[in-house]
Coordinates of N, CA, C and O and ligand atoms in Angstrom, one line a residue:
M251 N 0.9 -0.9 0.0 CA 0.3 0.3 -0.1 C 1.0 1.1 0.2 O 1.7 1.4 1.0
S252 N 1.1 1.8 -0.9 CA 1.5 3.0 -1.1 C 1.1 4.5 -0.7 O 1.8 5.3 0.0
D253 N 0.0 4.7 -0.6 CA -0.5 6.2 -0.3 C -1.6 5.6 1.2 O -2.7 6.3 0.9
L254 N -0.8 5.3 1.8 CA -1.5 4.6 3.3 C -1.5 6.1 4.1 O -0.7 7.1 4.2
V255 N -3.1 6.2 4.6 CA -3.4 7.6 5.3 C -3.6 7.3 6.6 O -4.8 6.1 6.9
R256 N -3.2 7.8 7.7 CA -4.0 7.3 9.3 C -4.6 8.3 9.8 O -4.7 9.6 9.3
F257 N -5.8 8.0 10.2 CA -6.7 8.7 10.7 C -7.4 8.5 12.0 O -7.3 7.1 12.5
G258 N -7.7 9.1 12.8 CA -8.2 8.7 14.4 C -9.5 8.5 14.3 O -10.2 9.2 13.6
V259 N -10.2 7.7 15.1 CA -11.8 7.3 15.1 C -12.2 7.2 16.5 O -11.4 6.5 17.2
S260 N -13.3 8.1 17.0 CA -13.6 8.1 18.6 C -14.8 7.4 18.5 O -15.8 7.6 17.5
L261 N -14.9 6.4 19.3 CA -15.9 5.5 19.3 C -16.5 5.4 20.9 O -15.5 5.5 21.6
E262 N -17.9 5.1 21.1 CA -18.2 4.9 22.5 C -17.4 3.5 22.9 O -17.7 2.5 22.1
R263 N -17.2 3.1 24.2 CA -16.4 2.0 24.3 C -17.2 1.0 24.1 O -16.5 -0.4 23.5
A264 N -18.5 0.7 24.3 CA -19.4 -0.5 24.1 C -19.4 -0.7 22.6 O -19.5 -1.9 22.2
L265 N -19.6 0.2 21.7 CA -19.3 0.2 20.3 C -18.3 -0.5 19.9 O -18.1 -1.5 19.2
L266 N -17.0 -0.2 20.5 CA -15.8 -0.5 20.0 C -15.6 -2.1 20.6 O -15.3 -3.1 19.8
D267 N -16.2 -2.2 21.8 CA -16.1 -3.5 22.3 C -16.7 -4.8 21.2 O -16.2 -5.9 21.0
R268 N -18.0 -4.1 20.9 CA -18.8 -5.2 19.7 C -17.9 -5.2 18.4 O -18.2 -6.3 18.0
F269 N -17.2 -4.2 18.2 CA -16.6 -4.0 17.1 C -15.6 -5.0 17.0 O -14.9 -5.9 16.2
D270 N -14.6 -5.5 18.3 CA -13.6 -6.2 18.1 C -14.2 -7.5 18.6 O -13.2 -8.5 18.2
T271 N -15.1 -7.7 19.0 CA -15.9 -9.2 19.1 C -16.4 -9.4 17.9 O -15.7 -10.8 17.4
L272 N -16.6 -8.8 17.0 CA -16.8 -8.7 15.5 C -15.8 -9.4 14.8 O -15.3 -10.4 14.0
I273 N -14.7 -8.3 15.0 CA -13.3 -8.5 14.3 C -12.7 -10.1 14.5 O -12.2 -10.6 13.7
K274 N -13.1 -10.6 15.8 CA -12.4 -11.7 16.3 C -13.2 -12.7 15.6 O -12.8 -13.8 15.0
E275 N -14.5 -12.8 15.2 CA -15.1 -13.8 14.9 C -15.0 -14.0 13.7 O -14.9 -14.9 13.0
K276 N -14.8 -12.7 12.9 CA -14.8 -12.7 11.5 C -13.3 -13.2 11.0 O -12.6 -12.9 10.2
K277 N -12.2 -13.2 11.8 CA -11.0 -13.5 11.7 C -9.8 -12.5 11.1 O -8.9 -12.7 10.6
Y278 N -10.3 -11.2 11.5 CA -9.3 -10.2 11.0 C -8.1 -10.0 11.7 O -8.4 -10.4 13.1
T279 N -7.2 -9.7 11.6 CA -6.1 -9.6 12.1 C -5.8 -8.2 13.3 O -5.1 -8.3 14.1
N280 N -6.6 -7.1 12.2 CA -6.4 -5.9 13.5 C -7.7 -5.1 12.6 O -8.3 -5.4 11.7
R281 N -8.0 -3.9 13.7 CA -9.1 -2.9 13.3 C -9.2 -2.3 11.9 O -10.2 -2.3 11.4
S282 N -7.7 -2.2 11.4 CA -7.6 -1.3 10.1 C -8.2 -2.4 9.1 O -8.7 -1.7 8.0
E283 N -7.9 -3.6 9.1 CA -8.1 -4.6 8.4 C -9.6 -4.5 8.2 O -10.4 -4.3 7.0
A284 N -10.3 -4.8 9.2 CA -11.9 -4.6 9.3 C -12.6 -3.5 9.1 O -13.8 -3.7 8.0
L285 N -11.9 -2.4 9.3 CA -12.5 -1.3 8.9 C -12.5 -1.3 7.3 O -13.3 -0.7 6.8
R286 N -11.2 -1.5 6.7 CA -11.0 -1.3 5.1 C -12.3 -2.0 4.4 O -12.6 -1.9 3.6
D287 N -12.5 -3.3 5.2 CA -13.3 -4.3 4.5 C -15.0 -3.7 4.4 O -15.6 -4.0 3.4
L288 N -15.0 -3.1 5.9 CA -16.8 -2.6 5.8 C -16.8 -1.3 5.0 O -18.1 -1.4 4.5
I289 N -15.8 -0.6 5.1 CA -15.9 0.7 4.1 C -15.9 0.0 2.7 O -17.0 0.7 1.8
R290 N -15.3 -1.1 2.2 CA -15.3 -1.5 0.8 C -16.5 -1.9 0.3 O -17.1 -1.6 -0.3
Q291 N -17.2 -2.9 1.6 CA -18.8 -3.2 1.4 C -19.4 -2.2 0.9 O -20.6 -2.5 0.5
E292 N -19.6 -1.3 1.7 CA -20.5 0.0 1.8 C -20.3 0.6 0.4 O -21.5 1.0 -0.3
L293 N -19.0 0.7 -0.1 CA -19.0 1.4 -1.3 C -19.8 0.5 -2.6 O -20.2 1.0 -3.3
V294 N -19.6 -1.0 -2.3 CA -20.0 -1.6 -3.6 C -21.5 -1.7 -3.2 O -22.1 -1.8 -4.1
Q295 N -22.1 -1.9 -2.1 CA -23.4 -1.6 -2.0 C -24.2 -0.3 -2.8 O -25.2 -0.3 -3.4
K296 N -23.3 0.9 -2.4 CA -23.5 2.0 -3.0 C -23.6 2.1 -4.3 O -24.5 2.5 -5.6
Q297 N -22.5 1.3 -5.3 CA -22.6 1.2 -6.3 C -23.8 0.3 -6.7 O -24.5 0.6 -7.9
W298 N -24.3 -0.7 -6.2 CA -25.5 -1.3 -6.3 C -26.5 -0.6 -6.4 O -27.1 -0.5 -7.6
Q299 N -26.9 0.5 -5.5 CA -28.1 0.8 -5.3 C -28.0 1.8 -6.4 O -29.0 2.4 -7.0
E300 N -26.9 2.5 -6.8 CA -26.9 3.4 -7.9 C -26.9 3.1 -9.3 O -27.0 3.7 -10.1
G301 N -27.0 1.9 -9.6 CA -26.9 1.3 -10.8 C -25.6 1.4 -11.8 O -25.6 1.3 -12.9
Q302 N -24.5 1.3 -10.8 CA -22.9 1.6 -11.5 C -22.6 -0.1 -11.8 O -23.5 -1.0 -11.5
E303 N -21.7 0.1 -12.4 CA -20.9 -1.1 -13.0 C -20.6 -1.9 -11.7 O -19.8 -1.5 -10.9
V304 N -20.9 -3.1 -11.5 CA -20.3 -4.1 -10.5 C -20.0 -5.7 -11.2 O -20.3 -5.7 -12.1
A305 N -19.2 -6.1 -10.4 CA -18.9 -7.7 -11.0 C -19.3 -8.4 -9.8 O -19.9 -8.2 -8.7
G306 N -19.5 -9.8 -10.2 CA -19.9 -10.8 -9.4 C -20.3 -12.2 -9.9 O -19.7 -12.6 -11.2
A307 N -21.0 -12.8 -9.2 CA -20.8 -14.4 -9.9 C -22.6 -14.7 -9.2 O -22.8 -14.5 -8.2
I308 N -23.3 -15.6 -10.5 CA -24.3 -16.4 -10.1 C -24.1 -17.7 -9.8 O -23.2 -18.3 -11.4
T309 N -24.6 -18.4 -9.1 CA -24.3 -19.8 -8.9 C -25.8 -20.6 -8.7 O -26.4 -19.9 -8.5
L310 N -25.7 -21.4 -9.9 CA -26.8 -22.2 -9.9 C -26.8 -23.7 -9.9 O -25.5 -24.1 -9.9
V311 N -27.9 -24.1 -9.2 CA -27.8 -25.9 -9.4 C -28.9 -26.3 -10.0 O -30.0 -25.8 -9.5
Y312 N -28.7 -27.4 -10.7 CA -29.9 -27.8 -11.6 C -29.7 -29.3 -11.7 O -28.5 -29.9 -12.0
D313 N -30.9 -30.0 -12.1 CA -31.0 -31.4 -12.4 C -31.1 -31.0 -13.9 O -31.9 -30.9 -14.6
H314 N -29.7 -31.6 -14.6 CA -29.9 -31.9 -16.0 C -30.5 -32.5 -17.1 O -31.1 -32.4 -18.1
H315 N -31.3 -33.7 -16.0 CA -31.9 -34.6 -16.5 C -33.8 -34.1 -16.8 O -34.5 -34.3 -17.6
K316 N -33.9 -33.1 -16.0 CA -35.2 -32.0 -16.2 C -35.8 -31.6 -17.4 O -34.4 -30.8 -17.8
K317 N -36.4 -31.6 -17.8 CA -36.7 -31.5 -19.2 C -36.7 -30.0 -19.2 O -37.2 -28.9 -18.7
E318 N -36.2 -29.5 -20.3 CA -36.2 -28.0 -20.9 C -35.0 -27.3 -19.7 O -34.9 -26.2 -20.3
V319 N -34.4 -27.7 -18.9 CA -33.8 -26.8 -18.0 C -32.5 -26.0 -18.7 O -32.3 -25.1 -18.7
L320 N -31.9 -27.2 -19.2 CA -30.2 -27.3 -20.0 C -30.8 -25.9 -20.9 O -30.0 -24.9 -21.0
S321 N -31.7 -26.2 -22.0 CA -31.9 -25.3 -22.7 C -32.1 -24.1 -22.3 O -31.9 -22.7 -22.8
G322 N -32.9 -23.6 -21.3 CA -33.4 -22.4 -20.8 C -32.0 -22.0 -20.0 O -31.9 -20.6 -20.2
V323 N -31.3 -22.6 -19.3 CA -30.3 -21.9 -18.7 C -29.2 -21.8 -20.0 O -29.0 -20.4 -20.2
I324 N -28.9 -22.1 -20.9 CA -28.1 -21.7 -22.3 C -28.9 -20.4 -23.1 O -28.2 -19.6 -23.3
D325 N -30.3 -20.5 -23.4 CA -30.7 -19.8 -23.9 C -30.9 -18.3 -23.3 O -30.5 -17.2 -24.0
K326 N -31.1 -18.6 -22.2 CA -31.3 -17.1 -21.1 C -29.6 -16.7 -21.2 O -29.6 -15.3 -21.0
Q327 N -28.7 -17.2 -21.1 CA -27.1 -16.7 -20.9 C -26.9 -16.4 -22.6 O -26.2 -15.4 -22.4
H328 N -27.5 -16.5 -23.3 CA -27.0 -15.8 -24.7 C -27.9 -14.5 -24.8 O -27.8 -13.7 -25.2
D329 N -29.2 -14.5 -24.1 CA -29.9 -13.3 -24.2 C -29.2 -12.1 -23.2 O -29.3 -10.9 -23.6
F330 N -28.3 -12.6 -22.5 CA -27.7 -11.8 -21.1 C -25.7 -11.8 -21.8 O -25.3 -11.4 -20.6
Q331 N -25.7 -12.2 -22.9 CA -24.2 -12.1 -23.2 C -23.4 -10.9 -22.8 O -22.1 -11.2 -23.0
E332 N -24.2 -9.7 -23.1 CA -23.5 -8.4 -22.7 C -22.7 -8.3 -21.3 O -22.0 -7.6 -21.0
V333 N -23.5 -9.1 -20.3 CA -23.1 -8.7 -19.0 C -22.3 -10.1 -18.6 O -21.7 -10.3 -17.3
I334 N -22.2 -11.2 -19.5 CA -21.6 -12.5 -18.9 C -20.0 -12.3 -19.4 O -19.8 -12.2 -20.3
I335 N -19.4 -12.8 -18.2 CA -17.8 -12.6 -19.0 C -17.2 -14.3 -18.9 O -17.2 -14.2 -19.9
S336 N -17.8 -15.3 -18.0 CA -17.5 -16.7 -18.7 C -18.6 -17.5 -17.6 O -19.1 -17.1 -16.6
T337 N -18.6 -18.7 -18.2 CA -19.4 -19.7 -17.3 C -18.8 -20.7 -17.2 O -17.9 -21.5 -18.1
Q338 N -18.9 -21.0 -15.8 CA -18.3 -22.7 -15.6 C -19.1 -23.9 -15.0 O -20.0 -23.4 -14.3
H339 N -18.8 -24.7 -16.1 CA -20.3 -25.8 -15.8 C -19.3 -26.7 -14.8 O -18.2 -27.3 -15.2
I340 N -20.0 -27.5 -13.7 CA -19.2 -28.5 -12.9 C -20.4 -29.7 -13.1 O -21.7 -29.3 -12.3
H341 N -19.8 -30.7 -13.2 CA -21.1 -31.9 -12.8 C -21.0 -32.7 -11.6 O -19.8 -33.3 -11.1
L342 N -21.6 -32.4 -10.8 CA -22.0 -32.5 -9.1 C -21.5 -34.0 -9.2 O -21.2 -34.7 -8.7
D343 N -22.8 -34.8 -9.7 CA -23.0 -36.0 -9.6 C -24.0 -36.5 -11.0 O -23.9 -35.6 -11.7
H344 N -24.2 -37.8 -10.9 CA -25.1 -37.9 -11.9 C -26.4 -37.1 -12.4 O -26.7 -36.9 -13.7
H345 N -27.1 -36.7 -11.6 CA -28.4 -35.8 -11.9 C -27.7 -34.1 -11.8 O -28.3 -33.4 -12.4
N346 N -26.6 -33.7 -10.7 CA -27.1 -32.2 -10.4 C -25.5 -31.6 -11.4 O -24.7 -32.0 -11.1
C347 N -25.7 -30.5 -11.7 CA -25.0 -29.8 -12.1 C -24.8 -28.4 -11.5 O -25.7 -28.1 -10.8
L348 N -23.6 -27.7 -11.6 CA -23.4 -26.8 -10.7 C -22.8 -25.6 -11.8 O -22.0 -26.1 -12.2
E349 N -23.6 -24.6 -11.9 CA -22.9 -23.5 -12.9 C -22.7 -22.3 -12.3 O -23.7 -21.6 -11.8
I350 N -21.4 -21.6 -12.6 CA -21.3 -20.5 -12.1 C -20.7 -19.4 -12.8 O -20.2 -19.5 -13.7
I351 N -21.5 -18.4 -13.4 CA -21.5 -17.6 -14.2 C -20.9 -16.1 -13.7 O -21.5 -15.7 -12.9
A352 N -20.2 -16.1 -14.0 CA -19.2 -14.4 -13.6 C -19.4 -13.6 -14.4 O -20.0 -13.8 -15.7
V353 N -20.0 -12.1 -13.9 CA -20.5 -11.1 -14.6 C -20.1 -9.8 -14.3 O -20.0 -10.1 -13.5
R354 N -20.3 -8.9 -15.2 CA -19.8 -7.6 -15.0 C -20.6 -6.6 -15.9 O -20.8 -6.9 -17.1
G355 N -21.7 -5.5 -15.2 CA -22.0 -4.8 -15.7 C -22.9 -4.3 -14.9 O -22.8 -4.1 -13.7
R356 N -24.1 -3.4 -15.5 CA -24.9 -2.7 -14.6 C -25.5 -3.3 -13.6 O -25.9 -4.6 -13.9
A357 N -25.7 -3.0 -12.6 CA -26.6 -3.6 -11.2 C -27.8 -4.1 -11.7 O -28.2 -5.6 -11.3
R358 N -28.6 -3.4 -12.3 CA -29.9 -3.9 -12.8 C -30.0 -5.0 -13.7 O -30.8 -5.8 -13.8
D359 N -28.8 -5.0 -14.6 CA -29.2 -6.0 -15.6 C -28.5 -7.6 -15.0 O -29.1 -8.6 -15.3
I360 N -27.4 -7.2 -14.2 CA -27.1 -8.5 -13.5 C -28.4 -9.2 -12.8 O -28.8 -10.3 -12.5
Q361 N -28.9 -7.9 -11.7 CA -30.3 -8.8 -11.0 C -31.1 -9.2 -11.8 O -31.8 -10.5 -11.6
R362 N -31.5 -8.9 -13.1 CA -32.3 -9.0 -14.0 C -31.7 -10.5 -14.6 O -33.0 -11.5 -14.5
L363 N -30.7 -10.8 -14.8 CA -30.1 -12.1 -15.4 C -30.5 -13.0 -14.0 O -30.9 -14.6 -14.9
A364 N -29.9 -12.8 -12.9 CA -30.2 -13.4 -11.3 C -31.3 -13.9 -11.3 O -31.8 -15.0 -11.0
N365 N -32.3 -13.2 -11.6 CA -34.1 -13.1 -11.5 C -34.4 -14.4 -12.6 O -35.2 -15.0 -12.3
T366 N -33.8 -14.1 -13.6 CA -34.4 -14.8 -14.8 C -33.8 -16.3 -14.9 O -34.7 -17.3 -15.1
M367 N -32.6 -16.4 -14.3 CA -32.0 -18.0 -13.6 C -33.1 -18.7 -12.8 O -33.1 -19.6 -12.8
K368 N -33.0 -18.0 -11.9 CA -34.1 -18.3 -10.6 C -35.4 -19.0 -11.5 O -35.7 -19.8 -10.5
A369 N -35.4 -18.3 -11.9 CA -37.0 -18.4 -12.5 C -37.4 -19.7 -13.2 O -38.2 -20.4 -13.5
I370 N -35.9 -20.1 -13.8 CA -36.1 -21.1 -14.9 C -36.9 -22.6 -13.8 O -35.9 -23.2 -12.9
K371 N -37.7 -23.1 -14.8 CA -38.0 -24.2 -14.1 C -37.1 -25.7 -13.8 O -36.2 -25.9 -15.2
G372 N -36.8 -26.0 -12.9 CA -35.9 -27.0 -12.9 C -34.4 -26.1 -12.2 O -33.7 -27.3 -11.4
V373 N -34.2 -25.2 -12.1 CA -33.3 -24.4 -11.3 C -33.5 -25.0 -9.9 O -34.5 -24.0 -9.2
R374 N -32.7 -25.5 -9.1 CA -33.2 -25.8 -7.4 C -32.9 -24.7 -6.9 O -33.3 -24.4 -5.6
N375 N -31.3 -24.2 -7.1 CA -31.2 -22.9 -6.4 C -30.0 -22.0 -7.0 O -29.3 -22.3 -8.1
A376 N -30.4 -20.7 -7.0 CA -29.6 -19.6 -7.7 C -29.3 -18.7 -6.6 O -30.3 -18.0 -5.9
T377 N -28.1 -18.2 -6.3 CA -27.4 -17.4 -5.8 C -26.9 -16.2 -6.3 O -26.2 -16.4 -7.3
L378 N -26.9 -15.2 -5.9 CA -26.1 -13.9 -6.5 C -25.1 -13.0 -5.3 O -25.6 -12.6 -4.4
S379 N -23.8 -13.1 -6.0 CA -22.8 -12.3 -5.1 C -22.0 -11.1 -6.0 O -21.9 -11.3 -7.0
I380 N -22.4 -9.9 -5.5 CA -21.4 -9.0 -6.1 C -20.4 -8.4 -5.4 O -20.6 -8.8 -4.2
S381 N -19.7 -7.8 -6.1 CA -18.6 -7.2 -5.8 C -18.1 -6.0 -6.8 O -18.8 -5.6 -7.3
S382 N -17.0 -5.5 -6.2 CA -16.7 -4.1 -6.7 C -16.1 -4.5 -8.4 O -15.6 -5.7 -8.4
S383 N -16.3 -3.7 -9.6 CA -15.9 -4.1 -10.6 C -14.2 -3.8 -11.0 O -13.6 -4.3 -11.6
G384 N -14.1 -3.0 -9.4 CA -12.6 -2.9 -9.4 C -11.9 -1.2 -10.3 O -11.4 -0.9 -10.2
R385 N -13.2 -1.0 -11.0 CA -12.8 0.4 -12.0 C -13.6 1.7 -11.6 O -13.5 2.9 -12.0
E386 N -14.3 1.8 -10.2 CA -14.6 3.2 -9.7 C -13.6 3.8 -9.3 O -12.3 3.5 -9.4
A387 N -13.6 5.5 -9.4 CA -12.7 6.0 -9.7 C -12.3 6.6 -8.3 O -13.0 6.4 -7.3
Ligands
LIG581 NI1 -23.2 -31.2 -15.7

């Protein structure tokens, strides 16, 4: 870290105690690391709410034997190819497939894709996790 700035923070003792407990639970090595993470999370949340560019992953689990689930999953991905960076398909067992769709784009488009995937009949589970695209000013 080249441009490190130090600043003081004043907190009520009780709030700091709770923060320190959280730090221990989340295995942060120090308060600075925890605070940096919280700030980054908050900024990603803001980017998300403002519809800025974000990156993330949509994770799906489905039974590929179920009628039309496979064509649904593929068709919808073609409809959203402008936000999909890559897709990884893992055959979990005889029936189940795990698909991880890496995405980057406007928050609303990514949410729409996640909702669309979730709504496909035969998709057992779909989760969306968002992160920063890393391009923010
Ligand atoms: Ni498979």
